[in-house]
Amino acid sequence: MADSGSNNGDGERMPPADADHRDATGVAGTDGERMPPADADNAAARGAVDDSAQAPQRVPQPGVDVPDRRGRTGLDRVGRDLDRNPRVRVRDVRVLTSNWYVTRATTFDFQHADGRWTTEERETYDRGDGATILLYDAERRTVLLTRQFRFPVYVNEHPDGMFIETAAGLLDEDDPETAIRREAEEETGHTVGEVQHVFDVYMSPGSVTEKLHFFAAPYGGGTRSSAGGGLADEGEDIEVLELAFDDALDRIGRDIVDAKTIMLLQWAALRGPFAPTA
């Protein structure tokens, strides 16, 4: 049976092997003198090193401390001053990525309907706001759409990534109407006249900050100003499609699966240029 000691060769009781080490503050020397722990002599030296060591320097972050590829800084300040909703108190904003667009993680306190406060964190993807336009010919009952390759849909089960949609683009510091006139000409080759503002919509409010401005305008032979097709130096390769309006409606859910395009086609059918007359 195990006990706290053992016998030596002449029968004398010997202390357990670790008995000399029971005192955590020291160990036995060769002459029986208590010795300090092995690292005690280095304590002062360690303290000197610790005192002289400097905290690691924070690496400047593009988009926060130094300009990112678009020349922006201070992107971690966005949203910190929000106070329109008394049930939301923003505590911190961190920039996760700042390449062409910006991904942030925002920590905030939220008051629930029962009065409880909890701390939440949400990631947001900021690509700026955009605009889109439905070009239509009411007499001929046609619409002008585009088709181009969209990698995000291709990687998420779209058959070939060739996406049918209304002309659209980001505002890029322009007002919505100026931006959509620019995009309509670049993509479809039509310089439109008067445009109708339809509505503004947040397209993916769970994570994307973008607000999309919807417009509609007539087109015809007199509005054609170029071949369209997008900007080659931006990698755009856009096909212009003229479809019968009824055919476009019928293709919703089949090969027209773009949200903004479906919304504008349904608006045109219900309240727009192709709505039934009373």
CSV table of C-alpha atoms in Angstrom, one decimal:
chain,number,residue,atom,x,y,z
A,1,MET,CA,0.0,0.0,0.0
A,2,ALA,CA,1.4,3.4,-0.8
A,3,ASP,CA,2.5,5.6,2.1
A,4,SER,CA,4.3,8.9,2.5
A,5,GLY,CA,7.8,7.4,2.6
A,6,SER,CA,9.9,4.4,1.8
A,7,ASN,CA,12.8,2.4,3.2
A,8,ASN,CA,16.5,2.8,2.2
A,9,GLY,CA,18.8,0.0,2.1
A,10,ASP,CA,19.5,-0.2,5.9
A,11,GLY,CA,15.8,0.0,6.8
A,12,GLU,CA,15.8,3.7,7.7
A,13,ARG,CA,12.7,5.6,6.8
A,14,MET,CA,13.3,8.0,3.9
A,15,PRO,CA,11.2,11.0,3.2
A,16,PRO,CA,9.1,11.0,0.0
A,17,ALA,CA,11.1,12.0,-3.1
A,18,ASP,CA,9.5,15.4,-3.1
A,19,ALA,CA,9.7,16.2,0.6
A,20,ASP,CA,12.6,18.6,0.1
A,21,HIS,CA,10.5,20.5,-2.4
A,22,ARG,CA,7.3,20.9,-0.2
A,23,ASP,CA,8.2,24.5,0.5
A,24,ALA,CA,7.3,26.3,-2.7
A,25,THR,CA,9.6,29.2,-1.8
A,26,GLY,CA,12.8,27.2,-2.0
A,27,VAL,CA,14.7,23.9,-2.5
A,28,ALA,CA,17.5,22.2,-0.6
A,29,GLY,CA,21.1,22.9,-1.5
A,30,THR,CA,23.9,20.4,-1.4
A,31,ASP,CA,24.7,21.2,2.3
A,32,GLY,CA,21.1,21.2,3.4
A,33,GLU,CA,20.7,25.0,3.2
A,34,ARG,CA,17.4,26.2,1.9
A,35,MET,CA,17.9,27.8,-1.6
A,36,PRO,CA,15.5,30.3,-3.3
A,37,PRO,CA,13.5,29.1,-6.3
A,38,ALA,CA,15.5,28.8,-9.5
A,39,ASP,CA,14.0,31.9,-11.0
A,40,ALA,CA,14.2,34.1,-7.9
A,41,ASP,CA,17.6,35.5,-8.8
A,42,ASN,CA,16.1,36.6,-12.2
A,43,ALA,CA,13.1,38.4,-10.7
A,44,ALA,CA,14.8,41.8,-10.6
A,45,ALA,CA,16.2,41.3,-14.0
A,46,ARG,CA,12.8,40.4,-15.3
A,47,GLY,CA,11.3,43.5,-13.6
A,48,ALA,CA,13.9,45.6,-15.3
A,49,VAL,CA,13.0,44.1,-18.7
A,50,ASP,CA,9.3,44.5,-18.1
A,51,ASP,CA,9.8,48.1,-17.0
A,52,SER,CA,11.8,49.0,-20.1
A,53,ALA,CA,9.7,47.0,-22.5
A,54,GLN,CA,7.4,49.1,-24.6
A,55,ALA,CA,3.8,48.2,-25.5
A,56,PRO,CA,3.5,46.9,-29.1
A,57,GLN,CA,2.9,49.7,-31.5
A,58,ARG,CA,-0.5,49.7,-33.2
A,59,VAL,CA,-0.2,49.2,-36.9
A,60,PRO,CA,-1.9,52.1,-38.8
A,61,GLN,CA,-5.2,50.8,-40.3
A,62,PRO,CA,-6.1,51.8,-43.9
A,63,GLY,CA,-9.4,53.7,-43.8
A,64,VAL,CA,-9.0,54.6,-40.2
A,65,ASP,CA,-5.6,56.2,-39.5
A,66,VAL,CA,-4.2,56.3,-43.0
A,67,PRO,CA,-5.9,56.6,-46.4
A,68,ASP,CA,-7.3,53.4,-47.9
A,69,ARG,CA,-7.2,52.7,-51.7
A,70,ARG,CA,-9.9,55.3,-52.2
A,71,GLY,CA,-8.2,57.9,-50.0
A,72,ARG,CA,-10.6,57.6,-47.1
A,73,THR,CA,-9.8,57.9,-43.4
A,74,GLY,CA,-11.9,58.0,-40.2
A,75,LEU,CA,-14.3,55.3,-41.4
A,76,ASP,CA,-14.6,54.1,-37.8
A,77,ARG,CA,-16.4,57.3,-36.9
A,78,VAL,CA,-19.5,56.4,-39.0
A,79,GLY,CA,-22.5,55.8,-36.9
A,80,ARG,CA,-21.0,56.8,-33.5
A,81,ASP,CA,-23.1,60.0,-33.3
A,82,LEU,CA,-26.5,58.4,-34.1
A,83,ASP,CA,-29.2,59.6,-31.7
A,84,ARG,CA,-32.4,59.4,-33.6
A,85,ASN,CA,-33.6,56.4,-31.7
A,86,PRO,CA,-33.5,56.7,-27.9
A,87,ARG,CA,-33.6,52.8,-27.6
A,88,VAL,CA,-30.2,52.6,-29.4
A,89,ARG,CA,-26.9,53.7,-27.9
A,90,VAL,CA,-23.8,53.1,-30.1
A,91,ARG,CA,-20.8,52.1,-28.0
A,92,ASP,CA,-18.1,51.2,-30.6
A,93,VAL,CA,-17.4,51.0,-34.3
A,94,ARG,CA,-14.6,48.8,-35.7
A,95,VAL,CA,-13.6,48.8,-39.4
A,96,LEU,CA,-13.1,45.1,-40.4
A,97,THR,CA,-12.2,45.7,-44.0
A,98,SER,CA,-11.7,48.8,-46.2
A,99,ASN,CA,-10.9,47.8,-49.7
A,100,TRP,CA,-13.3,49.3,-52.3
A,101,TYR,CA,-16.2,49.0,-50.0
A,102,VAL,CA,-16.3,49.0,-46.1
A,103,THR,CA,-17.2,46.3,-43.6
A,104,ARG,CA,-17.8,47.4,-40.0
A,105,ALA,CA,-18.7,45.8,-36.7
A,106,THR,CA,-20.8,48.1,-34.5
A,107,THR,CA,-21.4,47.4,-30.8
A,108,PHE,CA,-24.5,49.1,-29.4
A,109,ASP,CA,-26.9,48.9,-26.4
A,110,PHE,CA,-30.5,48.1,-27.4
A,111,GLN,CA,-33.6,48.6,-25.2
A,112,HIS,CA,-36.2,45.8,-25.9
A,113,ALA,CA,-39.9,46.3,-25.8
A,114,ASP,CA,-40.0,45.0,-22.2
A,115,GLY,CA,-37.5,47.6,-21.0
A,116,ARG,CA,-34.5,45.3,-20.9
A,117,TRP,CA,-31.1,46.6,-22.2
A,118,THR,CA,-28.8,44.2,-24.0
A,119,THR,CA,-25.5,44.8,-25.8
A,120,GLU,CA,-25.5,43.7,-29.4
A,121,GLU,CA,-23.0,43.6,-32.3
A,122,ARG,CA,-23.9,43.8,-36.0
A,123,GLU,CA,-21.7,43.7,-39.1
A,124,THR,CA,-22.6,46.1,-41.9
A,125,TYR,CA,-21.4,46.2,-45.5
A,126,ASP,CA,-21.2,49.7,-46.8
A,127,ARG,CA,-21.0,50.1,-50.6
A,128,GLY,CA,-22.7,53.5,-50.8
A,129,ASP,CA,-26.2,54.2,-52.2
A,130,GLY,CA,-27.3,53.5,-55.7
A,131,ALA,CA,-29.9,54.2,-58.3
A,132,THR,CA,-31.8,52.1,-60.9
A,133,ILE,CA,-34.1,53.0,-63.8
A,134,LEU,CA,-36.7,51.2,-65.9
A,135,LEU,CA,-36.7,52.5,-69.5
A,136,TYR,CA,-40.0,51.9,-71.3
A,137,ASP,CA,-41.8,52.6,-74.6
A,138,ALA,CA,-45.4,52.8,-73.7
A,139,GLU,CA,-46.6,52.8,-77.3
A,140,ARG,CA,-44.7,49.8,-78.4
A,141,ARG,CA,-45.1,48.1,-74.9
A,142,THR,CA,-41.4,47.4,-74.5
A,143,VAL,CA,-38.8,47.8,-71.9
A,144,LEU,CA,-35.1,48.1,-72.1
A,145,LEU,CA,-33.1,45.9,-69.8
A,146,THR,CA,-29.4,44.8,-69.6
A,147,ARG,CA,-27.6,41.5,-69.2
A,148,GLN,CA,-24.2,41.2,-67.7
A,149,PHE,CA,-22.1,38.7,-65.6
A,150,ARG,CA,-22.5,39.0,-61.9
A,151,PHE,CA,-20.1,36.9,-59.9
A,152,PRO,CA,-22.0,37.0,-56.6
A,153,VAL,CA,-25.0,35.3,-58.1
A,154,TYR,CA,-22.8,32.9,-60.0
A,155,VAL,CA,-21.2,31.7,-56.8
A,156,ASN,CA,-24.6,31.3,-55.3
A,157,GLU,CA,-26.2,28.8,-57.7
A,158,HIS,CA,-27.2,31.0,-60.6
A,159,PRO,CA,-26.7,28.8,-63.7
A,160,ASP,CA,-24.1,31.1,-65.5
A,161,GLY,CA,-24.1,34.4,-63.7
A,162,MET,CA,-25.5,36.2,-66.7
A,163,PHE,CA,-28.0,38.5,-65.0
A,164,ILE,CA,-30.9,40.3,-66.5
A,165,GLU,CA,-31.6,43.6,-64.8
A,166,THR,CA,-32.5,47.3,-65.1
A,167,ALA,CA,-29.7,49.8,-65.6
A,168,ALA,CA,-28.2,50.7,-62.3
A,169,GLY,CA,-25.1,51.9,-60.5
A,170,LEU,CA,-23.8,53.6,-57.4
A,171,LEU,CA,-24.2,57.3,-56.9
A,172,ASP,CA,-20.4,58.0,-56.6
A,173,GLU,CA,-21.0,61.4,-54.9
A,174,ASP,CA,-23.6,62.5,-57.4
A,175,ASP,CA,-27.3,63.1,-56.5
A,176,PRO,CA,-29.6,60.1,-57.5
A,177,GLU,CA,-31.0,61.7,-60.6
A,178,THR,CA,-27.6,62.7,-62.0
A,179,ALA,CA,-26.3,59.3,-61.2
A,180,ILE,CA,-29.1,57.4,-62.9
A,181,ARG,CA,-28.8,59.5,-66.1
A,182,ARG,CA,-25.1,58.7,-66.2
A,183,GLU,CA,-25.8,55.0,-65.7
A,184,ALA,CA,-28.6,54.8,-68.3
A,185,GLU,CA,-26.4,56.3,-70.9
A,186,GLU,CA,-23.3,54.2,-70.1
A,187,GLU,CA,-25.2,50.9,-69.9
A,188,THR,CA,-28.0,51.3,-72.5
A,189,GLY,CA,-26.7,54.1,-74.8
A,190,HIS,CA,-29.8,56.2,-74.2
A,191,THR,CA,-29.8,59.8,-72.9
A,192,VAL,CA,-33.1,60.1,-71.2
A,193,GLY,CA,-35.2,63.2,-70.8
A,194,GLU,CA,-37.5,63.7,-67.8
A,195,VAL,CA,-37.3,60.9,-65.3
A,196,GLN,CA,-39.9,59.9,-62.8
A,197,HIS,CA,-38.8,59.1,-59.2
A,198,VAL,CA,-40.7,56.0,-58.2
A,199,PHE,CA,-39.5,55.1,-54.6
A,200,ASP,CA,-36.4,54.5,-52.4
A,201,VAL,CA,-35.8,51.1,-50.9
A,202,TYR,CA,-33.3,49.4,-48.6
A,203,MET,CA,-32.6,46.3,-50.5
A,204,SER,CA,-31.0,44.1,-47.8
A,205,PRO,CA,-31.4,45.7,-44.4
A,206,GLY,CA,-30.0,42.8,-42.4
A,207,SER,CA,-26.5,43.7,-43.3
A,208,VAL,CA,-26.1,46.0,-46.3
A,209,THR,CA,-26.5,49.8,-45.7
A,210,GLU,CA,-27.3,50.6,-49.3
A,211,LYS,CA,-30.5,52.6,-50.1
A,212,LEU,CA,-31.5,52.3,-53.8
A,213,HIS,CA,-33.3,55.1,-55.6
A,214,PHE,CA,-35.8,53.9,-58.2
A,215,PHE,CA,-36.6,55.8,-61.4
A,216,ALA,CA,-38.5,55.3,-64.7
A,217,ALA,CA,-38.3,57.1,-68.0
A,218,PRO,CA,-39.4,56.7,-71.6
A,219,TYR,CA,-37.0,55.8,-74.3
A,220,GLY,CA,-37.1,55.7,-78.1
A,221,GLY,CA,-35.2,56.4,-81.2
A,222,GLY,CA,-34.7,60.0,-80.3
A,223,THR,CA,-33.0,59.2,-77.0
A,224,ARG,CA,-30.3,56.9,-78.5
A,225,SER,CA,-26.9,58.5,-78.1
A,226,SER,CA,-24.4,55.7,-78.1
A,227,ALA,CA,-24.0,51.9,-78.3
A,228,GLY,CA,-24.0,51.6,-74.5
A,229,GLY,CA,-22.5,48.4,-73.1
A,230,GLY,CA,-20.9,49.9,-70.0
A,231,LEU,CA,-17.3,51.2,-69.5
A,232,ALA,CA,-14.7,48.9,-70.8
A,233,ASP,CA,-12.0,50.3,-68.6
A,234,GLU,CA,-14.1,49.2,-65.6
A,235,GLY,CA,-14.4,45.7,-66.9
A,236,GLU,CA,-18.0,46.1,-67.9
A,237,ASP,CA,-19.4,44.0,-70.8
A,238,ILE,CA,-23.1,44.8,-70.9
A,239,GLU,CA,-25.7,43.5,-73.4
A,240,VAL,CA,-28.7,45.6,-74.0
A,241,LEU,CA,-32.0,43.7,-74.2
A,242,GLU,CA,-35.3,45.1,-75.5
A,243,LEU,CA,-38.2,42.9,-74.3
A,244,ALA,CA,-41.9,43.0,-74.8
A,245,PHE,CA,-43.3,44.1,-71.5
A,246,ASP,CA,-45.6,41.1,-71.2
A,247,ASP,CA,-42.8,38.8,-71.9
A,248,ALA,CA,-40.6,40.5,-69.2
A,249,LEU,CA,-43.4,40.0,-66.7
A,250,ASP,CA,-43.8,36.3,-67.7
A,251,ARG,CA,-40.1,35.8,-67.2
A,252,ILE,CA,-40.1,36.9,-63.5
A,253,GLY,CA,-38.9,34.0,-61.4
A,254,ARG,CA,-37.4,32.2,-64.3
A,255,ASP,CA,-34.6,34.2,-65.9
A,256,ILE,CA,-35.5,37.5,-64.4
A,257,VAL,CA,-34.6,37.0,-60.7
A,258,ASP,CA,-33.2,40.4,-59.8
A,259,ALA,CA,-35.1,42.2,-57.0
A,260,LYS,CA,-34.9,45.8,-58.3
A,261,THR,CA,-36.0,44.7,-61.8
A,262,ILE,CA,-39.0,42.7,-60.5
A,263,MET,CA,-40.0,45.7,-58.4
A,264,LEU,CA,-39.9,48.1,-61.3
A,265,LEU,CA,-41.7,45.7,-63.7
A,266,GLN,CA,-44.5,45.2,-61.1
A,267,TRP,CA,-44.7,48.9,-60.5
A,268,ALA,CA,-45.0,49.5,-64.2
A,269,ALA,CA,-47.9,47.0,-64.4
A,270,LEU,CA,-49.8,48.2,-61.4
A,271,ARG,CA,-49.2,52.0,-61.3
A,272,GLY,CA,-46.8,52.9,-64.0
A,273,PRO,CA,-47.0,53.3,-67.8
A,274,PHE,CA,-48.6,49.8,-68.4
A,275,ALA,CA,-51.2,50.0,-65.6
A,276,PRO,CA,-54.8,49.4,-66.7
A,277,THR,CA,-56.7,52.5,-67.3
A,278,ALA,CA,-59.7,53.1,-65.1
